[in-house]
Tab-separated table of C-alpha atoms and ligand atoms in Angstrom:
chain	number	residue	atom	x	y	z
A	10	MET	CA	18.935	12.566	-18.726
A	11	ALA	CA	17.009	13.840	-15.776
A	12	LYS	CA	13.519	12.945	-14.807
A	13	LEU	CA	10.616	15.577	-16.393
A	14	ARG	CA	8.156	16.290	-13.697
A	15	ALA	CA	5.012	18.333	-14.863
A	16	VAL	CA	4.201	21.349	-13.178
A	17	PHE	CA	1.104	23.979	-13.499
A	18	ARG	CA	1.711	27.186	-14.243
A	19	CYS	CA	0.166	30.303	-14.021
A	20	THR	CA	-0.176	32.479	-17.982
A	21	GLU	CA	-0.599	35.461	-15.599
A	22	CYS	CA	2.044	35.674	-12.602
A	23	GLY	CA	3.921	32.628	-13.228
A	24	THR	CA	2.977	30.828	-10.047
A	25	SER	CA	3.619	26.774	-10.446
A	26	VAL	CA	1.795	24.282	-8.538
A	27	PRO	CA	2.244	20.674	-8.650
A	28	LYS	CA	-1.349	19.986	-9.251
A	29	TRP	CA	-4.284	21.902	-11.416
A	30	VAL	CA	-6.474	24.013	-10.023
A	31	GLY	CA	-9.195	26.313	-11.250
A	32	ARG	CA	-7.980	29.068	-9.848
A	33	CYS	CA	-4.357	30.364	-9.638
A	34	PRO	CA	-2.894	30.753	-5.589
A	35	GLY	CA	-0.674	33.850	-6.813
A	36	CYS	CA	-2.880	36.233	-8.590
A	37	GLU	CA	-6.137	34.569	-7.524
A	38	GLY	CA	-7.136	34.096	-11.700
A	39	TRP	CA	-9.316	31.588	-13.085
A	40	ASN	CA	-8.147	29.068	-15.445
A	41	THR	CA	-5.226	30.667	-16.145
A	42	LEU	CA	-2.900	27.387	-14.924
A	43	VAL	CA	-1.072	25.468	-17.847
A	44	GLU	CA	0.983	21.542	-17.901
A	45	GLU	CA	4.917	22.570	-18.279
A	46	LEU	CA	7.723	20.648	-17.339
A	47	ASP	CA	9.655	21.386	-14.946
A	48	ASP	CA	13.080	20.251	-15.864
A	49	VAL	CA	14.856	23.541	-14.652
A	50	SER	CA	15.197	22.031	-10.885
A	51	LYS	CA	16.967	18.640	-12.125
A	52	VAL	CA	18.911	19.791	-14.782
A	53	SER	CA	23.345	20.922	-14.152
A	54	SER	CA	23.494	24.862	-14.626
A	55	ALA	CA	26.310	23.627	-16.935
A	56	ALA	CA	23.722	21.668	-19.151
A	57	LEU	CA	21.793	24.350	-19.098
A	58	LEU	CA	24.170	27.313	-19.672
A	59	GLY	CA	25.183	25.126	-23.073
A	60	LYS	CA	27.990	26.485	-24.882
A	61	ARG	CA	29.571	29.822	-24.900
A	62	ASP	CA	29.025	31.791	-28.304
A	63	ALA	CA	32.663	34.068	-28.096
A	64	PRO	CA	32.213	37.485	-29.478
A	65	VAL	CA	33.474	38.450	-32.592
A	66	PRO	CA	33.852	41.778	-34.351
A	67	ILE	CA	30.553	42.126	-36.740
A	68	SER	CA	32.076	42.145	-40.054
A	69	GLU	CA	33.355	38.890	-39.398
A	70	VAL	CA	30.455	37.474	-38.676
A	71	ASP	CA	29.056	35.031	-41.410
A	72	ALA	CA	25.942	36.199	-42.771
A	73	HIS	CA	25.911	33.290	-45.162
A	74	GLU	CA	24.876	30.839	-42.866
A	75	TRP	CA	21.599	32.954	-43.061
A	76	GLN	CA	20.990	33.038	-46.375
A	77	PRO	CA	17.186	31.796	-47.246
A	78	LYS	CA	16.682	29.419	-49.760
A	79	PRO	CA	14.135	29.623	-52.282
A	80	THR	CA	11.756	26.936	-52.151
A	81	GLY	CA	11.268	27.741	-55.940
A	82	ILE	CA	7.243	28.607	-55.161
A	83	GLY	CA	7.624	31.959	-56.476
A	84	GLU	CA	4.511	33.515	-54.415
A	85	LEU	CA	6.122	31.337	-51.102
A	86	ASP	CA	9.312	32.816	-51.434
A	87	ARG	CA	8.173	36.077	-52.366
A	88	VAL	CA	6.286	36.268	-48.211
A	89	LEU	CA	9.595	34.978	-46.884
A	90	SER	CA	11.632	37.164	-48.758
A	91	GLY	CA	13.416	34.347	-50.414
A	92	GLY	CA	12.910	31.032	-49.150
A	93	LEU	CA	13.485	29.236	-45.553
A	94	VAL	CA	16.410	30.191	-43.603
A	95	PRO	CA	18.445	27.173	-42.492
A	96	GLY	CA	17.617	26.268	-38.365
A	97	SER	CA	14.826	29.066	-38.705
A	98	VAL	CA	11.094	27.739	-37.579
A	99	THR	CA	8.070	29.090	-39.524
A	100	LEU	CA	4.743	28.651	-38.607
A	101	VAL	CA	2.032	28.568	-41.510
A	102	GLY	CA	-1.403	29.310	-40.127
A	103	GLY	CA	-5.177	29.296	-41.355
A	104	GLU	CA	-8.236	27.908	-41.121
A	105	PRO	CA	-8.958	23.779	-42.041
A	106	GLY	CA	-9.414	23.401	-45.094
A	107	ILE	CA	-7.797	26.228	-46.679
A	108	GLY	CA	-5.100	24.511	-48.173
A	109	LYS	CA	-1.958	24.608	-45.879
A	110	SER	CA	-0.698	20.727	-46.449
A	111	THR	CA	-1.408	21.494	-50.502
A	112	LEU	CA	1.081	24.654	-50.473
A	113	LEU	CA	3.636	22.927	-48.363
A	114	LEU	CA	3.713	19.815	-50.391
A	115	GLN	CA	4.383	21.592	-53.269
A	116	ALA	CA	7.356	23.225	-51.884
A	117	VAL	CA	8.714	20.542	-50.465
A	118	ALA	CA	8.731	19.125	-53.697
A	119	SER	CA	10.051	21.871	-55.166
A	120	ILE	CA	12.706	21.457	-52.626
A	121	ALA	CA	13.671	18.368	-53.092
A	122	ALA	CA	13.329	18.335	-57.165
A	123	SER	CA	15.938	21.329	-56.538
A	124	GLY	CA	18.308	18.466	-54.901
A	125	SER	CA	17.716	18.733	-51.240
A	126	LYS	CA	16.654	15.933	-48.773
A	127	VAL	CA	12.949	16.847	-47.056
A	128	LEU	CA	10.907	15.134	-44.894
A	129	TYR	CA	7.477	15.751	-44.901
A	130	VAL	CA	5.415	14.227	-41.141
A	131	SER	CA	1.682	13.966	-41.543
A	132	ALA	CA	-0.026	14.387	-38.286
A	133	GLU	CA	-3.144	13.895	-39.747
A	134	GLU	CA	-3.104	11.822	-43.012
A	135	SER	CA	-2.118	8.268	-43.913
A	136	LYS	CA	1.324	8.255	-46.159
A	137	GLN	CA	-1.034	6.759	-48.585
A	138	GLN	CA	-3.431	9.762	-48.556
A	139	VAL	CA	-0.760	12.126	-48.750
A	140	ARG	CA	0.580	9.932	-51.590
A	141	LEU	CA	-2.678	10.569	-53.490
A	142	ARG	CA	-2.508	14.294	-53.145
A	143	ALA	CA	0.970	14.092	-54.018
A	144	GLU	CA	0.493	12.329	-57.445
A	145	ARG	CA	-2.312	14.926	-58.158
A	146	LEU	CA	-0.125	17.732	-57.626
A	147	ASN	CA	2.793	16.378	-59.597
A	148	ALA	CA	4.879	16.270	-56.649
A	149	LEU	CA	6.299	13.232	-56.418
A	150	HIS	CA	9.952	13.179	-55.945
A	151	PRO	CA	12.643	10.399	-54.394
A	152	ASP	CA	14.176	13.167	-52.461
A	153	LEU	CA	10.858	14.000	-50.449
A	154	TRP	CA	10.359	11.807	-47.871
A	155	LEU	CA	6.757	10.970	-45.738
A	156	ALA	CA	6.321	9.693	-42.461
A	157	SER	CA	2.201	9.223	-40.586
A	158	GLU	CA	3.972	10.028	-36.991
A	159	THR	CA	2.534	11.885	-33.896
A	160	ALA	CA	5.100	11.745	-31.445
A	161	VAL	CA	7.764	14.313	-31.411
A	162	PRO	CA	11.041	11.581	-30.244
A	163	HIS	CA	9.886	9.833	-33.531
A	164	ILE	CA	9.465	12.291	-35.260
A	165	LEU	CA	13.165	13.644	-34.156
A	166	SER	CA	14.549	10.117	-34.456
A	167	SER	CA	13.258	9.912	-38.116
A	168	VAL	CA	15.271	13.585	-38.327
A	169	ASP	CA	17.982	11.735	-37.275
A	170	GLU	CA	17.658	8.896	-39.516
A	171	ILE	CA	17.266	10.644	-42.929
A	172	ASN	CA	18.604	14.327	-42.166
A	173	PRO	CA	16.785	16.544	-44.029
A	174	ALA	CA	17.029	19.844	-45.453
A	175	VAL	CA	13.632	20.660	-44.152
A	176	LEU	CA	11.125	18.953	-41.888
A	177	VAL	CA	7.680	19.877	-42.365
A	178	VAL	CA	5.336	18.544	-39.280
A	179	ASP	CA	1.294	18.795	-40.397
A	180	SER	CA	-0.012	19.760	-37.731
A	181	ILE	CA	1.710	20.979	-34.960
A	182	GLN	CA	-1.798	20.620	-32.705
A	183	THR	CA	-2.470	16.733	-33.642
A	184	VAL	CA	1.863	15.825	-32.591
A	185	HIS	CA	2.404	14.732	-28.966
A	186	THR	CA	5.199	14.863	-26.104
A	187	PRO	CA	4.706	11.639	-24.333
A	188	ASP	CA	6.120	13.777	-20.940
A	189	ILE	CA	3.185	15.967	-21.001
A	190	SER	CA	-0.030	14.161	-20.168
A	191	SER	CA	-2.497	16.815	-21.094
A	192	ALA	CA	-4.181	16.178	-24.638
A	193	SER	CA	-2.731	16.455	-28.358
A	194	GLY	CA	-3.724	20.263	-29.170
A	195	SER	CA	-3.928	21.745	-25.458
A	196	VAL	CA	-1.434	24.747	-24.989
A	197	ALA	CA	0.747	22.833	-22.890
A	198	GLN	CA	1.385	20.254	-25.629
A	199	VAL	CA	1.820	22.337	-28.545
A	200	ARG	CA	4.385	25.073	-26.475
A	201	GLU	CA	6.389	21.814	-25.507
A	202	SER	CA	5.926	19.968	-28.748
A	203	ALA	CA	6.756	23.358	-30.840
A	204	ALA	CA	10.100	23.940	-28.117
A	205	ARG	CA	11.377	20.479	-28.986
A	206	LEU	CA	11.473	21.190	-32.452
A	207	VAL	CA	12.750	24.754	-32.307
A	208	THR	CA	15.588	23.455	-30.410
A	209	THR	CA	16.216	20.859	-32.721
A	210	ALA	CA	16.333	23.604	-35.912
A	211	LYS	CA	18.370	25.366	-34.351
A	212	GLU	CA	20.721	22.751	-33.672
A	213	ARG	CA	21.060	20.891	-37.040
A	214	GLY	CA	20.360	24.114	-39.306
A	215	LEU	CA	17.447	22.608	-39.920
A	216	SER	CA	14.259	24.404	-42.063
A	217	VAL	CA	10.922	23.638	-39.907
A	218	VAL	CA	7.705	24.307	-41.095
A	219	LEU	CA	4.912	23.876	-38.944
A	220	VAL	CA	1.487	23.642	-39.843
A	221	GLY	CA	-1.318	25.827	-37.409
A	222	HIS	CA	-4.759	25.621	-37.551
A	223	VAL	CA	-7.069	28.525	-36.754
A	224	THR	CA	-10.434	28.753	-36.362
A	225	LYS	CA	-12.477	31.992	-37.866
A	226	GLU	CA	-12.126	33.360	-34.387
A	227	GLY	CA	-8.187	32.915	-34.252
A	228	GLY	CA	-8.874	30.693	-31.563
A	229	LEU	CA	-7.569	26.792	-30.784
A	230	ALA	CA	-4.270	26.775	-28.928
A	231	GLY	CA	-1.485	26.611	-31.549
A	232	PRO	CA	-0.514	29.789	-33.761
A	233	ARG	CA	-1.202	32.315	-30.625
A	234	VAL	CA	1.079	30.701	-28.505
A	235	LEU	CA	3.677	29.926	-30.946
A	236	GLU	CA	3.762	33.358	-32.247
A	237	HIS	CA	7.126	33.990	-29.670
A	238	ILE	CA	8.997	31.023	-29.850
A	239	VAL	CA	9.343	30.537	-33.619
A	240	ASP	CA	10.944	33.228	-36.514
A	241	THR	CA	8.305	33.225	-38.658
A	242	VAL	CA	4.252	33.393	-38.727
A	243	LEU	CA	2.458	33.002	-42.081
A	244	ALA	CA	-1.138	33.489	-42.287
A	245	PHE	CA	-2.691	31.607	-45.348
A	246	GLU	CA	-6.249	33.348	-45.600
A	247	GLY	CA	-8.511	33.158	-48.351
A	248	ASP	CA	-12.695	32.396	-48.246
A	249	ARG	CA	-13.019	28.452	-48.862
A	250	HIS	CA	-16.008	29.082	-51.489
A	251	HIS	CA	-13.659	31.134	-53.568
A	252	ALA	CA	-10.292	29.927	-55.444
A	253	LEU	CA	-7.941	33.096	-54.240
A	254	ARG	CA	-6.225	32.622	-51.103
A	255	LEU	CA	-3.574	35.117	-50.089
A	256	LEU	CA	-0.345	34.468	-47.739
A	257	ARG	CA	1.151	37.253	-45.805
A	258	ALA	CA	3.592	37.176	-43.290
A	259	VAL	CA	2.496	38.066	-39.876
A	260	LYS	CA	5.989	37.688	-38.410
A	261	HIS	CA	9.100	37.405	-39.769
A	262	ARG	CA	12.959	37.816	-38.662
A	263	PHE	CA	14.585	37.465	-42.146
A	264	GLY	CA	13.196	40.190	-44.327
A	265	ALA	CA	9.409	42.660	-44.577
A	266	THR	CA	6.232	41.341	-43.150
A	267	ASP	CA	4.184	43.665	-45.786
A	268	GLN	CA	4.976	41.385	-49.066
A	269	LEU	CA	1.455	39.741	-50.208
A	270	GLY	CA	1.851	36.416	-51.827
A	271	LEU	CA	-1.518	35.317	-54.520
A	272	PHE	CA	-3.021	31.696	-55.078
A	273	GLU	CA	-5.218	30.159	-56.887
A	274	MET	CA	-6.673	27.087	-55.630
A	275	THR	CA	-7.174	24.315	-58.888
A	276	GLN	CA	-7.453	21.164	-59.908
A	277	GLN	CA	-3.826	21.379	-59.956
A	278	GLY	CA	-3.452	22.582	-56.308
A	279	LEU	CA	-2.333	26.306	-55.829
A	280	LEU	CA	-1.170	28.260	-58.709
A	281	GLY	CA	0.932	31.715	-58.456
A	282	VAL	CA	-1.352	34.578	-59.303
A	283	PRO	CA	1.207	36.445	-62.053
A	284	ASP	CA	-1.567	39.567	-62.707
A	285	PRO	CA	-3.117	40.423	-59.258
A	286	SER	CA	-4.757	43.601	-60.601
A	287	ARG	CA	-6.397	41.911	-63.443
A	288	LEU	CA	-8.044	39.209	-60.892
A	289	PHE	CA	-9.236	41.762	-58.501
A	290	LEU	CA	-11.269	43.976	-61.098
A	291	ALA	CA	-11.876	41.447	-63.541
A	292	ASP	CA	-16.040	41.072	-62.086
A	293	ARG	CA	-16.064	44.549	-61.373
A	294	ARG	CA	-19.995	46.631	-62.589
A	295	LYS	CA	-18.916	49.836	-64.114
A	296	GLY	CA	-21.062	53.114	-63.710
A	297	VAL	CA	-22.046	51.875	-60.047
A	298	ALA	CA	-22.350	54.742	-57.421
A	299	GLY	CA	-20.008	53.623	-54.400
A	300	SER	CA	-17.230	52.067	-56.463
A	301	VAL	CA	-13.898	53.675	-56.803
A	302	ILE	CA	-10.410	52.040	-57.741
A	303	VAL	CA	-7.540	52.658	-55.101
A	304	PRO	CA	-4.006	51.402	-56.551
A	305	THR	CA	-2.386	50.250	-53.318
A	306	MET	CA	0.969	48.807	-52.634
A	307	GLU	CA	1.225	45.457	-51.299
A	308	GLY	CA	4.616	44.895	-49.869
A	309	ASP	CA	6.762	46.565	-53.242
A	310	ARG	CA	3.797	45.420	-55.490
A	311	PRO	CA	1.643	47.943	-56.808
A	312	LEU	CA	-1.904	46.287	-56.543
A	313	LEU	CA	-5.194	47.638	-57.993
A	314	VAL	CA	-8.234	46.784	-55.695
A	315	GLU	CA	-11.784	48.133	-56.309
A	316	VAL	CA	-13.254	49.953	-52.651
A	317	GLN	CA	-17.105	49.723	-52.484
A	318	ALA	CA	-19.529	52.064	-50.510
A	319	LEU	CA	-23.236	52.014	-49.479
A	320	VAL	CA	-24.977	54.270	-48.059
A	321	ALA	CA	-28.567	53.462	-47.261
A	322	ASN	CA	-31.121	55.107	-45.411
A	323	SER	CA	-31.417	54.022	-41.637
A	324	GLU	CA	-34.308	53.469	-38.802
A	325	LEU	CA	-31.467	52.343	-35.879
A	326	PRO	CA	-30.825	55.081	-32.898
A	327	SER	CA	-27.387	55.000	-34.005
A	328	PRO	CA	-26.933	53.806	-37.835
A	329	ARG	CA	-24.478	51.210	-38.664
A	330	ARG	CA	-20.859	52.037	-39.364
A	331	SER	CA	-19.449	48.680	-41.175
A	332	ALA	CA	-16.061	48.194	-42.318
A	333	GLN	CA	-14.324	45.124	-44.058
A	334	GLY	CA	-11.216	44.753	-45.436
A	335	LEU	CA	-10.573	48.670	-44.197
A	336	ASP	CA	-10.066	49.477	-40.605
A	337	SER	CA	-13.094	50.606	-38.810
A	338	GLY	CA	-11.451	53.459	-37.387
A	339	ARG	CA	-10.056	55.189	-40.279
A	340	LEU	CA	-13.582	54.973	-41.232
A	341	SER	CA	-14.667	56.746	-38.645
A	342	LEU	CA	-12.472	59.272	-39.557
A	343	LEU	CA	-13.146	59.530	-43.206
A	344	LEU	CA	-16.881	59.963	-42.173
A	345	ALA	CA	-16.204	62.688	-39.848
A	346	VAL	CA	-13.528	64.649	-42.407
A	347	LEU	CA	-16.540	64.317	-44.763
A	348	SER	CA	-19.199	65.809	-42.632
A	349	GLU	CA	-16.923	68.947	-41.165
A	350	ARG	CA	-15.238	69.770	-43.970
A	351	ALA	CA	-16.630	68.719	-47.229
A	352	GLY	CA	-20.403	69.223	-46.533
A	353	VAL	CA	-21.122	65.440	-47.128
A	354	THR	CA	-23.060	64.224	-44.364
A	355	PHE	CA	-24.331	60.669	-42.653
A	356	GLU	CA	-27.376	61.258	-40.203
A	357	LYS	CA	-29.821	58.761	-40.155
A	358	ARG	CA	-27.718	56.742	-42.338
A	359	ASP	CA	-26.148	53.280	-42.594
A	360	VAL	CA	-22.186	53.011	-43.839
A	361	TYR	CA	-20.514	49.751	-45.564
A	362	ALA	CA	-17.575	49.989	-46.586
A	363	LEU	CA	-15.330	47.134	-48.071
A	364	ALA	CA	-12.095	46.186	-50.592
A	365	VAL	CA	-13.290	43.773	-52.741
A	366	GLY	CA	-11.521	39.885	-53.380
A	367	GLY	CA	-10.532	39.458	-49.439
A	368	VAL	CA	-7.956	42.455	-49.582
A	369	LYS	CA	-6.773	44.254	-46.319
A	370	ILE	CA	-6.213	47.861	-46.618
A	371	VAL	CA	-4.162	49.320	-44.057
A	372	GLU	CA	-2.313	51.921	-45.829
A	373	PRO	CA	-4.291	55.575	-45.482
A	374	ALA	CA	-2.972	56.324	-49.125
A	375	ALA	CA	-6.609	54.536	-49.461
A	376	ASP	CA	-8.159	57.419	-47.964
A	377	LEU	CA	-9.448	59.464	-50.829
A	378	GLY	CA	-10.694	56.789	-52.553
A	379	VAL	CA	-12.864	55.162	-49.786
A	380	ALA	CA	-13.947	59.128	-49.056
A	381	LEU	CA	-15.126	59.160	-52.764
A	382	ALA	CA	-16.583	56.076	-53.222
A	383	LEU	CA	-18.970	57.194	-49.647
A	384	ALA	CA	-19.576	60.300	-51.095
A	385	SER	CA	-20.174	58.614	-54.442
A	386	SER	CA	-23.233	55.949	-52.945
A	387	ARG	CA	-24.468	59.261	-50.656
A	388	PHE	CA	-25.243	60.827	-53.343
A	389	ASN	CA	-26.028	58.069	-55.754
A	390	THR	CA	-23.418	58.961	-58.758
A	391	PRO	CA	-21.162	56.821	-60.166
A	392	ILE	CA	-17.542	58.159	-60.367
A	393	PRO	CA	-15.884	58.365	-63.709
A	394	GLU	CA	-14.842	54.638	-64.517
A	395	ASP	CA	-11.230	54.949	-66.114
A	396	LEU	CA	-10.413	56.780	-62.712
A	397	VAL	CA	-7.887	56.264	-60.097
A	398	VAL	CA	-7.883	58.026	-56.812
A	399	CYS	CA	-5.214	57.466	-54.360
A	400	GLY	CA	-4.070	60.436	-51.267
A	401	GLU	CA	-4.188	60.035	-47.967
A	402	ILE	CA	-6.783	62.677	-46.199
A	403	GLY	CA	-5.565	64.750	-43.011
A	404	LEU	CA	-7.908	65.850	-40.304
A	405	GLY	CA	-8.436	69.544	-41.914
A	406	GLY	CA	-9.501	67.934	-44.771
A	407	GLU	CA	-6.247	68.560	-46.629
A	408	LEU	CA	-4.894	65.571	-48.552
A	409	ARG	CA	-1.034	64.651	-48.681
A	410	GLN	CA	0.515	62.873	-51.430
A	411	VAL	CA	2.127	59.335	-50.717
A	412	ALA	CA	5.147	56.909	-51.198
A	413	HIS	CA	5.638	55.113	-54.511
A	414	GLY	CA	3.306	57.206	-56.453
A	415	GLU	CA	4.703	56.765	-59.739
A	416	ARG	CA	4.612	53.194	-59.749
A	417	ARG	CA	0.723	53.203	-58.165
A	418	LEU	CA	-0.152	55.398	-61.659
A	419	ALA	CA	2.096	53.392	-64.029
A	420	GLU	CA	-0.187	49.601	-62.713
A	421	ALA	CA	-2.735	51.738	-63.020
A	422	ALA	CA	-1.531	52.889	-66.855
A	423	ARG	CA	-1.204	49.079	-67.589
A	424	LEU	CA	-4.694	48.463	-67.189
A	425	GLY	CA	-5.948	51.175	-68.924
A	426	PHE	CA	-7.081	53.761	-66.398
A	427	THR	CA	-6.515	57.356	-68.151
A	428	ARG	CA	-6.938	59.529	-65.765
A	429	ALA	CA	-5.924	60.112	-61.574
A	430	LEU	CA	-6.986	62.170	-59.185
A	431	VAL	CA	-4.295	63.006	-56.975
A	432	PRO	CA	-2.989	65.356	-54.249
A	433	ARG	CA	-1.345	68.567	-55.435
A	434	LEU	CA	2.450	67.688	-54.912
A	435	ALA	CA	1.845	64.131	-56.392
A	436	PRO	CA	4.282	63.453	-59.236
A	437	ASP	CA	2.567	63.271	-63.020
A	438	ALA	CA	0.669	60.430	-64.249
A	439	PRO	CA	2.730	58.296	-66.729
A	440	GLU	CA	2.222	59.197	-70.294
A	441	GLY	CA	-1.316	58.356	-71.623
A	442	MET	CA	-2.903	59.128	-68.325
A	443	LYS	CA	-3.904	62.670	-67.322
A	444	THR	CA	-3.304	64.404	-63.857
A	445	ILE	CA	-6.234	65.695	-61.963
A	446	ARG	CA	-4.634	67.279	-59.036
A	447	VAL	CA	-6.605	68.174	-55.828
A	448	GLY	CA	-5.205	70.190	-52.766
A	449	THR	CA	-8.518	69.084	-50.704
A	450	LEU	CA	-11.637	66.128	-49.827
A	451	ALA	CA	-14.033	69.076	-50.403
A	452	GLU	CA	-12.166	70.160	-54.200
A	453	ALA	CA	-11.828	66.346	-54.673
A	454	VAL	CA	-15.485	65.701	-54.484
A	455	ALA	CA	-16.108	68.837	-57.034
A	456	ALA	CA	-13.944	67.547	-59.390
A	457	VAL	CA	-15.995	64.109	-59.541
A	458	GLY	CA	-19.150	65.990	-60.006
A	459	ILE	CA	-20.613	64.700	-56.604
A	460	GLY	CA	-23.510	66.471	-54.604
A	461	ASP	CA	-24.409	69.852	-56.014
A	462	SER	CA	-21.887	71.351	-57.227
A	463	ASN	CA	-21.448	72.252	-60.816
A	464	SER	CA	-17.420	72.481	-60.993
A	465	SER	CA	-16.872	68.993	-62.412
A	466	GLU	CA	-13.415	68.523	-64.362
A	467	PHE	CA	-15.645	65.661	-66.509
B	12	TYD	P1	-5.650	21.179	-47.811
B	12	TYD	O1	-4.075	21.626	-48.261
B	12	TYD	O2	-6.064	19.720	-47.182
B	12	TYD	O3	-6.179	22.207	-46.964
B	12	TYD	P2	-5.656	22.252	-45.132
B	12	TYD	O4	-4.385	21.914	-44.905
B	12	TYD	O5	-5.327	23.667	-44.633
B	12	TYD	O6	-6.814	21.856	-44.371
B	12	TYD	O7	-6.484	21.885	-49.044
B	12	TYD	C1	-8.095	21.822	-48.956
B	12	TYD	C2	-8.788	21.735	-50.298
B	12	TYD	O8	-8.186	22.412	-51.027
B	12	TYD	C3	-9.249	20.993	-50.100
B	12	TYD	O9	-11.090	21.228	-49.486
B	12	TYD	C4	-9.790	20.234	-51.844
B	12	TYD	C5	-8.805	21.635	-52.108
B	12	TYD	N1	-7.649	21.156	-53.027
B	12	TYD	C6	-7.893	21.420	-54.334
B	12	TYD	O10	-9.152	22.623	-54.927
B	12	TYD	N2	-7.178	21.031	-55.363
B	12	TYD	C7	-6.296	20.190	-55.040
B	12	TYD	O11	-4.729	19.955	-55.987
B	12	TYD	C8	-5.578	19.938	-54.069
B	12	TYD	C9	-4.737	19.406	-53.471
B	12	TYD	C10	-6.851	20.179	-52.990
B	13	MG	MG1	-4.163	19.916	-43.924
């Protein structure tokens, strides 16, 4: 094998230099050089080229090779569109303590129980620690192999030795490749170590799962620099002080990225949440101004979420606009439309709006719900508690119907809501639920009896 040489390459312009310097001689950027292996010049071009992939007619391509294999953890399989694809590399990112190791240990135990050999490499904890945790999680299985290892070459030897179907490396920031002198966790180490694991995954048809820690700011070398070399990036989120955990795909080469997986952290590890709408509405206080229930879609699953708004007098020269779990640009737009098209103004007032439960609502289908929550708080008038609201708002104040209207309302009906405020052309609500149709935002505000209007439908 050719001798490997380290170089420092600029992440901005690609200039490489043999020694680290603070300023790139190519583009004059500061602190842009990272260590890399310069093996290209030493390896013969034939070896680099690899084997030619002969073209075949598309109908003769064997798609089964890319069939996902279920992990047996329902919420994880939902986000992965079925499971782990052999030969793929999945990165699971999340803050320390959120439950990444727990999730993956449960997943590999379940895979082992289904008859496949798995190797869980912990670079952070001893085998004994992992075993103790596995006992608590009821995850002991003879086909689940453990190694406490930080050197990538040793991990690859273990893969050769036991030939698992799935390899978990926990975490990519704590393993290292000795050919690179930078410390574990540096950009160069993380990238090189991941690259070797990716190559092995493709060569052997091995599913590799990498754990990556991210900080609140999304910083730390790892997830960010790896996103383009892995097939799938999952984000594991939630508030460490609450039991709810959300798993979503940020990138997925083998399926949709809009599925949400929901877990609850318990003494027995992570449990899937079968009825998330009920969970999200559990702590709701009824009859409070500024609260509206919105039927959203998370992937193919309807989910009822409470949107809350608080409009307060402001002493600030430019009043505060704060959005949590909602798009702040969309919030500004809705405030402008409320003011210009429905006469609900927010001058000299701070505005706070949030989606309860740590969910993020990105779809415009929640527009009408958010707008009515704002108007409700502005005039201190509660929205009827048995009402759900959905519709997209245009700049003219007109309401547009949203996709999957029937499924959203069916979910609301299931949870006992009896009235739905929807755009004029929306489908009928299911039986037992009254459909209230409105054409504009102003009509919607009037329909729920907000402000000085007397035309309330209620
Ligand atoms: P962990 O999986 O170690 O997080 P990460 O790998 O993302 O850093 O889990 C962290 C927390 O989860 C830890 O504070 C303890 C808690 N926990 C439970 O509540 N129940 C359990 O069964 C397990 C294994 C952990
Ligand atoms: Mg961990």
